[in-house]
Short mmCIF file of C-alpha atoms and ligand atoms in Angstrom, two decimals:
data_model
loop_
_atom_site.label_atom_id
_atom_site.label_comp_id
_atom_site.label_asym_id
_atom_site.label_seq_id
_atom_site.Cartn_x
_atom_site.Cartn_y
_atom_site.Cartn_z
CA MET A 190 0.00 0.00 0.00
CA THR A 191 1.28 3.49 -0.80
CA VAL A 192 1.81 5.72 2.19
CA ILE A 193 -0.13 8.91 1.73
CA SER A 194 1.92 11.78 3.17
CA ASN A 195 2.81 15.44 2.80
CA HIS A 196 5.62 14.35 0.50
CA MET A 197 3.31 13.15 -2.24
CA PRO A 198 2.95 15.38 -5.31
CA THR A 199 -0.04 17.70 -4.98
CA ALA A 200 -1.77 16.29 -8.05
CA GLU A 201 -1.72 12.78 -6.60
CA LEU A 202 -3.15 13.96 -3.29
CA GLN A 203 -5.84 15.87 -5.15
CA ALA A 204 -6.73 12.83 -7.25
CA LEU A 205 -7.05 10.63 -4.17
CA ASP A 206 -9.07 13.33 -2.42
CA ALA A 207 -11.43 13.58 -5.37
CA ALA A 208 -11.76 9.79 -5.55
CA HIS A 209 -12.73 9.17 -1.93
CA HIS A 210 -13.40 12.30 0.09
CA MET A 211 -16.79 14.03 -0.01
CA HIS A 212 -16.41 17.69 1.07
CA PRO A 213 -18.94 19.69 3.11
CA PHE A 214 -20.73 22.58 1.38
CA THR A 215 -19.00 21.76 -1.90
CA ASN A 216 -20.01 20.87 -5.45
CA GLY A 217 -18.00 17.66 -5.69
CA SER A 218 -17.67 17.43 -9.46
CA GLU A 219 -16.57 21.05 -9.77
CA LEU A 220 -13.95 20.57 -7.07
CA ALA A 221 -12.72 17.31 -8.60
CA ALA A 222 -12.16 19.07 -11.92
CA LYS A 223 -10.04 21.74 -10.30
CA GLY A 224 -8.41 19.97 -7.33
CA ALA A 225 -8.60 20.98 -3.68
CA ARG A 226 -5.90 23.09 -2.10
CA VAL A 227 -3.93 20.81 0.22
CA ILE A 228 -2.95 22.41 3.53
CA THR A 229 0.03 20.74 5.13
CA ARG A 230 0.92 22.74 8.26
CA ALA A 231 0.28 25.97 10.10
CA ARG A 232 1.83 28.34 12.67
CA GLY A 233 0.30 31.43 14.22
CA VAL A 234 -1.93 32.95 11.53
CA THR A 235 -0.12 31.34 8.59
CA LEU A 236 -1.03 28.20 6.65
CA THR A 237 1.37 26.34 4.36
CA ASP A 238 0.06 24.41 1.37
CA SER A 239 1.51 21.44 -0.49
CA GLU A 240 3.14 23.77 -3.03
CA GLY A 241 4.94 25.64 -0.24
CA ALA A 242 2.78 28.77 -0.45
CA GLU A 243 2.36 30.69 2.82
CA ILE A 244 -1.18 31.89 3.25
CA LEU A 245 -2.53 34.37 5.79
CA ASP A 246 -5.62 32.75 7.29
CA ALA A 247 -7.96 35.66 7.91
CA MET A 248 -10.76 33.19 8.73
CA ALA A 249 -9.06 31.34 11.63
CA GLY A 250 -9.99 28.10 9.91
CA LEU A 251 -13.78 28.18 10.19
CA TRP A 252 -13.97 31.06 12.69
CA CYS A 253 -12.46 28.85 15.34
CA VAL A 254 -8.67 28.98 15.73
CA ASN A 255 -8.83 31.94 18.12
CA ILE A 256 -5.52 31.09 19.78
CA GLY A 257 -3.67 30.67 16.46
CA TYR A 258 -2.05 27.54 15.05
CA GLY A 259 0.78 25.52 16.49
CA ARG A 260 0.37 25.80 20.27
CA GLU A 261 2.32 22.86 21.66
CA GLU A 262 0.62 23.16 25.06
CA LEU A 263 -2.67 22.05 23.55
CA ALA A 264 -1.06 19.06 21.87
CA GLU A 265 0.55 18.13 25.16
CA ALA A 266 -2.73 18.48 27.07
CA ALA A 267 -4.35 16.11 24.55
CA ALA A 268 -1.49 13.59 24.75
CA ARG A 269 -1.48 13.66 28.57
CA GLN A 270 -5.22 13.10 28.71
CA MET A 271 -5.14 10.33 26.10
CA LYS A 272 -2.57 8.45 28.13
CA GLU A 273 -4.39 8.90 31.42
CA LEU A 274 -8.02 8.42 30.39
CA PRO A 275 -8.71 8.59 26.64
CA TYR A 276 -12.43 8.13 27.00
CA TYR A 277 -15.13 7.63 29.47
CA ASN A 278 -18.77 8.58 29.29
CA THR A 279 -20.75 10.87 31.56
CA PHE A 280 -24.11 9.11 31.18
CA PHE A 281 -24.61 6.63 33.97
CA GLN A 282 -23.85 8.56 37.14
CA THR A 283 -20.16 8.85 36.33
CA THR A 284 -17.95 11.83 35.65
CA HIS A 285 -14.26 12.66 35.19
CA VAL A 286 -11.87 15.46 36.03
CA PRO A 287 -11.61 17.16 32.60
CA ALA A 288 -15.42 17.50 32.38
CA ILE A 289 -15.59 18.86 35.93
CA ALA A 290 -12.70 21.27 35.50
CA LEU A 291 -13.96 22.69 32.21
CA ALA A 292 -17.51 23.12 33.55
CA ASP A 293 -16.13 25.00 36.53
CA LYS A 294 -14.01 27.24 34.29
CA LEU A 295 -16.93 27.95 31.95
CA ALA A 296 -19.16 28.93 34.88
CA GLU A 297 -16.46 31.38 35.96
CA LEU A 298 -15.97 32.93 32.50
CA ALA A 299 -19.61 33.08 31.46
CA PRO A 300 -21.63 36.19 32.33
CA LEU A 301 -24.68 36.28 34.61
CA ASP A 302 -25.74 33.03 36.23
CA LEU A 303 -24.93 30.79 33.27
CA ASN A 304 -23.35 28.30 35.64
CA HIS A 305 -24.20 24.96 34.03
CA VAL A 306 -22.98 23.24 30.88
CA PHE A 307 -24.49 20.42 28.84
CA TYR A 308 -21.68 19.14 26.63
CA ALA A 309 -21.92 18.26 22.94
CA GLY A 310 -19.43 17.41 20.23
CA SER A 311 -20.11 20.49 18.07
CA GLY A 312 -22.19 23.62 17.69
CA SER A 313 -24.80 21.76 15.63
CA GLU A 314 -25.23 19.16 18.34
CA ALA A 315 -25.44 21.84 21.03
CA ASN A 316 -28.24 23.59 19.15
CA ASP A 317 -30.06 20.30 18.74
CA THR A 318 -29.75 19.97 22.50
CA ASN A 319 -31.21 23.46 22.86
CA ILE A 320 -34.31 22.59 20.85
CA ARG A 321 -35.13 19.70 23.14
CA LEU A 322 -33.93 21.51 26.24
CA VAL A 323 -36.19 24.57 25.95
CA ARG A 324 -39.22 22.47 25.04
CA THR A 325 -38.55 20.12 27.95
CA TYR A 326 -38.10 23.11 30.27
CA TRP A 327 -41.59 24.41 29.45
CA ALA A 328 -43.08 20.92 29.69
CA GLN A 329 -41.58 20.57 33.18
CA LEU A 330 -43.32 23.81 34.09
CA GLY A 331 -46.65 22.37 32.92
CA LYS A 332 -46.70 24.26 29.62
CA PRO A 333 -45.93 21.56 27.05
CA GLU A 334 -47.66 23.58 24.32
CA LYS A 335 -44.84 26.14 24.43
CA GLN A 336 -42.91 24.53 21.58
CA VAL A 337 -42.18 27.11 18.90
CA ILE A 338 -38.69 28.50 18.58
CA ILE A 339 -38.38 31.79 16.74
CA SER A 340 -35.22 32.31 14.73
CA ARG A 341 -34.13 34.50 11.83
CA LYS A 342 -33.71 34.22 8.10
CA ASN A 343 -30.06 33.97 7.06
CA ALA A 344 -29.08 32.75 10.53
CA TYR A 345 -26.59 29.90 10.81
CA HIS A 346 -27.00 27.48 13.69
CA GLY A 347 -25.45 24.30 12.26
CA SER A 348 -25.95 21.58 9.72
CA SER A 349 -27.80 18.75 11.51
CA VAL A 350 -31.53 18.42 10.86
CA GLY A 351 -32.51 20.30 14.01
CA SER A 352 -29.87 23.01 13.92
CA ALA A 353 -30.26 23.63 10.18
CA SER A 354 -34.00 24.01 10.79
CA LEU A 355 -33.22 26.66 13.40
CA GLY A 356 -30.95 28.30 10.85
CA GLY A 357 -32.48 30.43 8.16
CA MET A 358 -30.43 29.43 5.14
CA ALA A 359 -32.78 29.02 2.18
CA ALA A 360 -30.38 26.77 0.26
CA MET A 361 -30.13 24.40 3.22
CA HIS A 362 -33.90 24.31 3.74
CA GLY A 363 -34.21 23.43 0.05
CA GLN A 364 -32.51 20.07 0.57
CA GLY A 365 -33.70 17.15 2.66
CA GLY A 366 -37.09 18.35 3.80
CA LEU A 367 -36.25 21.10 6.27
CA PRO A 368 -37.24 22.84 8.45
CA ILE A 369 -38.77 20.57 11.07
CA PRO A 370 -42.12 21.76 12.51
CA GLY A 371 -42.24 24.34 15.26
CA ILE A 372 -39.58 26.74 14.00
CA HIS A 373 -40.62 30.24 12.88
CA HIS A 374 -38.30 32.66 11.08
CA ILE A 375 -38.38 36.45 11.19
CA ASP A 376 -36.29 38.85 9.10
CA GLN A 377 -32.63 39.62 9.85
CA PRO A 378 -31.25 43.04 10.85
CA ASN A 379 -29.24 43.45 7.65
CA TRP A 380 -29.51 47.20 7.06
CA TRP A 381 -27.19 47.33 4.03
CA ALA A 382 -29.26 44.86 2.01
CA GLU A 383 -32.74 45.35 3.41
CA GLY A 384 -32.88 48.70 5.22
CA GLY A 385 -34.29 50.66 2.28
CA GLU A 386 -34.86 54.32 3.15
CA MET A 387 -34.85 53.75 6.92
CA SER A 388 -31.99 54.87 9.15
CA PRO A 389 -30.09 51.98 10.67
CA GLU A 390 -31.63 52.78 14.08
CA GLU A 391 -35.21 52.81 12.78
CA PHE A 392 -34.53 49.63 10.85
CA GLY A 393 -33.04 47.87 13.88
CA LEU A 394 -36.20 48.62 15.87
CA GLU A 395 -38.46 47.52 13.03
CA ARG A 396 -36.65 44.17 12.72
CA ALA A 397 -36.63 43.59 16.50
CA ARG A 398 -40.36 44.33 16.67
CA GLN A 399 -40.99 41.52 14.22
CA LEU A 400 -40.25 39.28 17.20
CA GLU A 401 -43.09 40.88 19.15
CA GLN A 402 -45.46 40.55 16.18
CA ALA A 403 -44.49 36.90 15.73
CA ILE A 404 -45.12 36.17 19.43
CA GLN A 405 -48.52 37.84 19.21
CA GLU A 406 -49.46 35.99 16.03
CA LEU A 407 -48.25 32.57 17.18
CA GLY A 408 -49.60 33.12 20.71
CA GLU A 409 -47.47 33.79 23.75
CA ASP A 410 -48.54 30.42 25.15
CA LYS A 411 -47.00 28.65 22.13
CA VAL A 412 -43.55 30.23 22.01
CA ALA A 413 -40.65 28.62 23.86
CA ALA A 414 -37.61 30.63 22.87
CA PHE A 415 -35.89 33.03 20.51
CA ILE A 416 -32.45 32.08 19.18
CA ALA A 417 -29.94 34.39 17.50
CA GLU A 418 -26.26 34.96 16.96
CA PRO A 419 -25.21 38.24 18.63
CA VAL A 420 -23.56 39.00 15.27
CA GLN A 421 -24.55 36.74 12.35
CA GLY A 422 -21.37 35.02 11.19
CA ALA A 423 -21.89 32.66 8.28
CA GLY A 424 -24.72 34.92 7.08
CA GLY A 425 -22.04 37.48 6.17
CA VAL A 426 -20.95 39.14 9.46
CA ILE A 427 -24.11 41.19 9.72
CA VAL A 428 -23.55 43.69 12.52
CA PRO A 429 -26.98 44.69 13.88
CA PRO A 430 -27.86 48.36 14.39
CA ASP A 431 -27.38 49.52 18.01
CA SER A 432 -31.15 49.72 18.51
CA TYR A 433 -31.67 46.03 17.77
CA TRP A 434 -30.55 44.03 20.80
CA PRO A 435 -32.02 46.24 23.56
CA GLU A 436 -35.41 45.93 21.90
CA ILE A 437 -35.06 42.14 21.52
CA GLN A 438 -34.17 41.89 25.20
CA ARG A 439 -37.20 44.01 26.18
CA ILE A 440 -39.50 41.74 24.16
CA CYS A 441 -38.06 38.50 25.56
CA ASP A 442 -38.48 39.89 29.10
CA LYS A 443 -42.02 41.11 28.49
CA TYR A 444 -43.29 37.80 27.11
CA GLU A 445 -41.04 35.54 29.21
CA ILE A 446 -39.52 33.92 26.16
CA LEU A 447 -36.20 32.17 26.72
CA LEU A 448 -33.34 33.90 24.93
CA ILE A 449 -30.73 31.64 23.37
CA ALA A 450 -27.57 33.46 22.28
CA ASP A 451 -25.71 31.33 19.75
CA GLU A 452 -22.16 32.26 20.74
CA VAL A 453 -20.47 29.59 18.62
CA ILE A 454 -18.56 32.29 16.72
CA CYS A 455 -19.01 35.31 19.01
CA GLY A 456 -17.83 33.47 22.13
CA PHE A 457 -14.27 33.33 23.46
CA GLY A 458 -13.10 36.76 22.44
CA ARG A 459 -14.33 37.17 18.89
CA THR A 460 -16.32 40.38 19.49
CA GLY A 461 -13.75 41.97 21.79
CA ASN A 462 -15.18 40.55 25.03
CA TRP A 463 -15.36 36.96 26.22
CA PHE A 464 -18.92 36.69 24.90
CA GLY A 465 -21.06 38.56 22.38
CA ALA A 466 -23.75 38.86 25.06
CA GLN A 467 -21.38 41.16 26.97
CA THR A 468 -20.63 43.25 23.88
CA TYR A 469 -24.37 43.80 23.34
CA GLY A 470 -25.47 43.91 26.98
CA ILE A 471 -27.98 41.08 26.63
CA ARG A 472 -29.04 38.52 29.23
CA PRO A 473 -29.40 35.11 27.58
CA ASP A 474 -30.89 32.13 29.42
CA ILE A 475 -28.81 29.77 27.30
CA MET A 476 -25.66 30.25 25.25
CA THR A 477 -24.47 27.86 22.54
CA ILE A 478 -20.70 27.43 22.52
CA ALA A 479 -18.21 25.54 20.28
CA LYS A 480 -15.49 26.67 17.84
CA GLY A 481 -13.26 29.06 19.89
CA LEU A 482 -13.93 26.98 23.02
CA SER A 483 -11.11 24.66 21.94
CA SER A 484 -9.75 26.97 19.21
CA GLY A 485 -10.65 24.09 16.90
CA TYR A 486 -7.86 21.84 18.23
CA ALA A 487 -10.43 19.23 19.30
CA PRO A 488 -14.15 18.94 18.57
CA ILE A 489 -16.36 20.15 21.41
CA GLY A 490 -19.50 22.23 21.91
CA GLY A 491 -22.05 22.82 24.59
CA SER A 492 -25.03 24.69 25.98
CA LEU A 493 -24.38 27.05 28.86
CA VAL A 494 -27.54 27.17 30.96
CA SER A 495 -28.74 29.62 33.63
CA ASP A 496 -29.36 28.61 37.24
CA ALA A 497 -33.12 29.04 36.81
CA VAL A 498 -33.37 26.92 33.65
CA ALA A 499 -31.05 24.24 35.04
CA GLU A 500 -33.09 24.00 38.24
CA VAL A 501 -36.29 23.29 36.30
CA LEU A 502 -34.64 20.85 33.92
CA ASN A 503 -33.01 18.97 36.78
CA ARG A 504 -36.43 18.15 38.27
CA GLY A 505 -36.73 15.22 35.87
CA GLU A 506 -34.60 13.09 33.59
CA PHE A 507 -33.59 14.71 30.31
CA PHE A 508 -33.48 11.81 27.83
CA HIS A 509 -30.68 13.27 25.78
CA GLY A 510 -26.90 13.04 25.36
CA TYR A 511 -24.08 12.17 23.01
CA THR A 512 -21.44 9.46 23.28
CA TYR A 513 -18.89 12.24 23.22
CA SER A 514 -20.66 14.67 25.60
CA GLY A 515 -17.80 15.90 27.76
CA HIS A 516 -15.14 13.92 25.88
CA PRO A 517 -12.12 13.98 28.22
CA VAL A 518 -9.55 14.79 25.54
CA SER A 519 -11.65 17.63 24.10
CA CYS A 520 -12.33 18.98 27.60
CA ALA A 521 -8.62 18.90 28.47
CA VAL A 522 -7.73 20.70 25.25
CA ALA A 523 -10.47 23.31 25.76
CA LEU A 524 -9.34 23.93 29.31
CA GLU A 525 -5.75 24.50 28.22
CA ASN A 526 -6.97 26.78 25.43
CA LEU A 527 -9.00 28.88 27.90
CA ARG A 528 -6.07 29.02 30.32
CA ILE A 529 -3.80 30.45 27.63
CA LEU A 530 -6.41 32.84 26.21
CA GLU A 531 -6.87 34.21 29.71
CA GLU A 532 -3.35 34.09 31.20
CA GLU A 533 -1.63 35.51 28.13
CA GLY A 534 -4.28 38.22 27.94
CA ILE A 535 -5.12 37.25 24.34
CA VAL A 536 -8.82 38.08 24.62
CA ALA A 537 -8.14 41.29 26.51
CA ARG A 538 -5.38 42.46 24.14
CA ALA A 539 -7.36 41.66 21.01
CA GLY A 540 -10.29 43.64 22.39
CA SER A 541 -8.35 46.71 23.50
CA GLU A 542 -5.40 46.87 21.08
CA THR A 543 -5.41 44.83 17.89
CA ALA A 544 -9.15 44.91 17.17
CA PRO A 545 -9.26 48.74 17.26
CA TYR A 546 -6.24 48.80 14.92
CA LEU A 547 -7.91 46.33 12.55
CA LYS A 548 -11.13 48.35 12.69
CA GLN A 549 -9.40 51.51 11.55
CA LYS A 550 -7.69 49.73 8.64
CA TRP A 551 -10.76 47.71 7.72
CA GLU A 552 -13.14 50.67 7.64
CA ALA A 553 -10.67 52.51 5.40
CA LEU A 554 -11.36 49.87 2.71
CA CYS A 555 -14.58 51.78 2.12
CA ASP A 556 -12.65 54.16 -0.11
CA HIS A 557 -12.17 51.33 -2.62
CA PRO A 558 -14.45 51.65 -5.68
CA LEU A 559 -15.82 48.13 -5.18
CA VAL A 560 -16.62 48.45 -1.47
CA GLY A 561 -19.94 49.85 -0.25
CA GLU A 562 -19.74 49.39 3.50
CA ALA A 563 -17.19 47.93 5.87
CA THR A 564 -18.46 46.73 9.23
CA ILE A 565 -16.51 45.18 12.06
CA VAL A 566 -16.98 44.17 15.70
CA GLY A 567 -13.89 43.02 17.56
CA MET A 568 -12.19 40.48 15.32
CA MET A 569 -15.03 39.78 12.89
CA GLY A 570 -15.69 42.02 9.91
CA SER A 571 -17.25 42.19 6.48
CA ILE A 572 -17.34 44.38 3.42
CA ALA A 573 -20.19 44.65 0.96
CA LEU A 574 -19.17 44.64 -2.70
CA THR A 575 -21.34 46.84 -4.88
CA PRO A 576 -21.40 48.38 -8.33
CA ASP A 577 -23.18 51.48 -6.94
CA LYS A 578 -22.38 52.66 -3.42
CA ALA A 579 -24.82 55.54 -3.25
CA ARG A 580 -27.80 53.27 -3.90
CA ARG A 581 -26.39 50.32 -1.93
CA ALA A 582 -27.25 48.41 -5.08
CA PRO A 583 -26.67 44.70 -5.66
CA PHE A 584 -25.01 43.53 -8.87
CA ALA A 585 -27.07 42.70 -11.94
CA ALA A 586 -25.15 39.40 -12.12
CA GLU A 587 -26.29 36.48 -10.01
CA ALA A 588 -25.59 37.04 -6.29
CA GLY A 589 -22.20 35.65 -5.33
CA THR A 590 -20.58 36.16 -8.74
CA ALA A 591 -18.56 39.18 -7.64
CA GLY A 592 -17.87 37.60 -4.25
CA LEU A 593 -16.46 34.48 -5.86
CA ILE A 594 -14.24 36.53 -8.19
CA CYS A 595 -12.95 38.45 -5.19
CA ARG A 596 -12.35 35.28 -3.20
CA GLU A 597 -10.34 33.81 -6.07
CA ALA A 598 -8.26 36.99 -6.16
CA CYS A 599 -7.67 36.62 -2.39
CA PHE A 600 -6.55 33.02 -2.94
CA ALA A 601 -4.13 34.18 -5.63
CA ASN A 602 -2.74 36.74 -3.15
CA ASN A 603 -2.25 34.14 -0.40
CA LEU A 604 -5.07 35.46 1.74
CA VAL A 605 -7.96 33.37 3.03
CA MET A 606 -10.98 35.62 3.04
CA ARG A 607 -14.36 34.05 2.51
CA HIS A 608 -17.29 35.32 0.47
CA VAL A 609 -20.93 35.12 1.51
CA GLY A 610 -22.85 36.14 -1.58
CA ASP A 611 -21.24 39.45 -2.48
CA ARG A 612 -19.94 40.17 1.03
CA MET A 613 -16.36 39.36 1.97
CA VAL A 614 -15.83 38.29 5.56
CA ILE A 615 -12.87 37.98 7.93
CA SER A 616 -12.44 36.45 11.37
CA PRO A 617 -8.69 36.14 11.96
CA PRO A 618 -7.02 34.39 14.89
CA LEU A 619 -7.13 36.69 17.93
CA VAL A 620 -3.32 36.54 18.13
CA ILE A 621 -2.88 38.39 14.83
CA THR A 622 -0.29 41.17 15.24
CA ARG A 623 -0.32 44.71 13.85
CA ASP A 624 2.22 43.73 11.18
CA GLU A 625 0.09 40.81 10.15
CA ILE A 626 -2.96 43.07 10.04
CA ASP A 627 -1.03 45.34 7.67
CA THR A 628 -0.27 42.33 5.47
CA LEU A 629 -3.92 41.25 5.59
CA ILE A 630 -5.09 44.70 4.47
CA ASP A 631 -2.40 44.97 1.74
CA ARG A 632 -3.42 41.61 0.29
CA ALA A 633 -7.12 42.45 0.59
CA ARG A 634 -6.54 45.69 -1.33
CA ALA A 635 -4.57 43.91 -4.03
CA ALA A 636 -7.34 41.34 -4.33
CA LEU A 637 -10.03 44.04 -4.48
CA ASP A 638 -8.09 45.84 -7.22
CA GLN A 639 -7.79 42.65 -9.25
CA ALA A 640 -11.42 41.72 -8.70
CA HIS A 641 -12.50 45.24 -9.67
CA ALA A 642 -10.44 45.09 -12.86
CA ARG A 643 -11.86 41.71 -13.79
CA LEU A 644 -15.46 42.74 -13.04
CA THR A 645 -14.97 45.87 -15.14
CA ASP A 646 -13.42 43.89 -18.04
CA GLU A 647 -16.23 41.38 -18.00
CA GLY A 648 -18.89 44.08 -17.93
CA LEU A 649 -20.10 43.00 -14.50
CA MET A 650 -19.87 46.36 -12.68
CA ARG A 651 -23.57 46.87 -13.38
CA ALA A 652 -26.29 47.34 -10.79
CA ALA A 653 -29.49 45.34 -10.74
CA ALA A 654 -32.42 47.37 -12.04
C1 PLP B 836 -20.43 26.97 13.08
C2 PLP B 836 -21.67 27.37 13.79
C3 PLP B 836 -22.54 26.41 14.33
C4 PLP B 836 -22.34 24.94 14.10
O1 PLP B 836 -21.22 24.47 14.72
P1 PLP B 836 -20.56 23.07 14.19
O2 PLP B 836 -19.47 22.84 15.18
O3 PLP B 836 -20.10 23.31 12.79
O4 PLP B 836 -21.62 22.05 14.26
C5 PLP B 836 -23.60 26.85 15.08
N1 PLP B 836 -23.83 28.16 15.26
C6 PLP B 836 -23.03 29.11 14.74
C7 PLP B 836 -23.33 30.53 15.03
C8 PLP B 836 -21.94 28.75 13.97
O5 PLP B 836 -21.18 29.68 13.41
#
């Protein structure tokens, strides 16, 4: 048998990949024709591919490598734990030290009285837990008809049947018979695309009040919870107007609807504080966590639950759990990740020093002829590409055409920046330095110039009617 290693020629690796590996969120035949980029190693914010190119990863993998690549301490924590106790479950009245220690640390870091964690293997699993958890909570209180969870269009909450139903991605709902019953979607607070003539503040209020209308239409006695990302990530880093979250909080309080903050991206320093809930001053009853929890070094997610909700849930048995709930190796890695993020002041420094520097540079991209708006919170930002800034107009070409051209230009300039439709998004590791931010911006500008030239050449700098 041939040994498949980093030393194989790229084309052979790509051929084997195409033959046997089915990629997530990918058109397989298109990728097979072109060949996947093979990433071989990484340090800090820099990836190396099989051709030796050094690429600045402005996406921190999939929004998760908050601590940066190559931290030996995390590898050592995993190895230590694997040797001592590689696996044991937490189902049948047993527990273990990594699960205990991480739960204790999370209770300390989390705001408010979110003092309890239900572990999962990923963000999707944690949101599936949340669906059953909030419905079971209301059933325990004698209100089993409170079942409906209100979410938002263009939200991303995961890819399993339950979590993708919570999400509001039309393309995902179009495959496999989603959403499941009992999920209701309201509009997103995306002022650039949908705000029309309203000011951002008016628009934020209008979108938040859709929650109140939905509660009134569905019936207060039918609604269990509202779920939202503090800042929509995969939907294109949609930063809500300042008026949005206070109004959502008022409505959740008034109607006693549980508030679930999906902190899978926003958590662990991404928005400049430990949690997005702190950045926006909201008081969630439940927070979904994953991604930055372990900086992606090991798979783990969870639901952080308030004292009040945990007390009700603990009155009975919750028939729910995953084989890998509280996996000891993942817990040990997450704990080491949190220790470093805290002790080295990575979250604090990103929030007070590097994020403000990035913000200034990022917002300056607005002077580029292709860029309509540039928004950023902490270490997550986006720019809207447009052929007509004054009208905030979309392109006449199919949505995503310009974004894809820009992403390809980023690739060619050794920068990983993702496109969501015709928005470009970044979410770099929190350890990115000022020099690396300068490099990121230089490459982004070069890519924007090239994309602009190509769009102009191909006659695509035209606005939709
Ligand atoms: C990525 C993501 C999820 C899903 O997490 P997985 O670990 O991919 O299952 C859920 N919610 C948000 C906000 C995410 O960004």
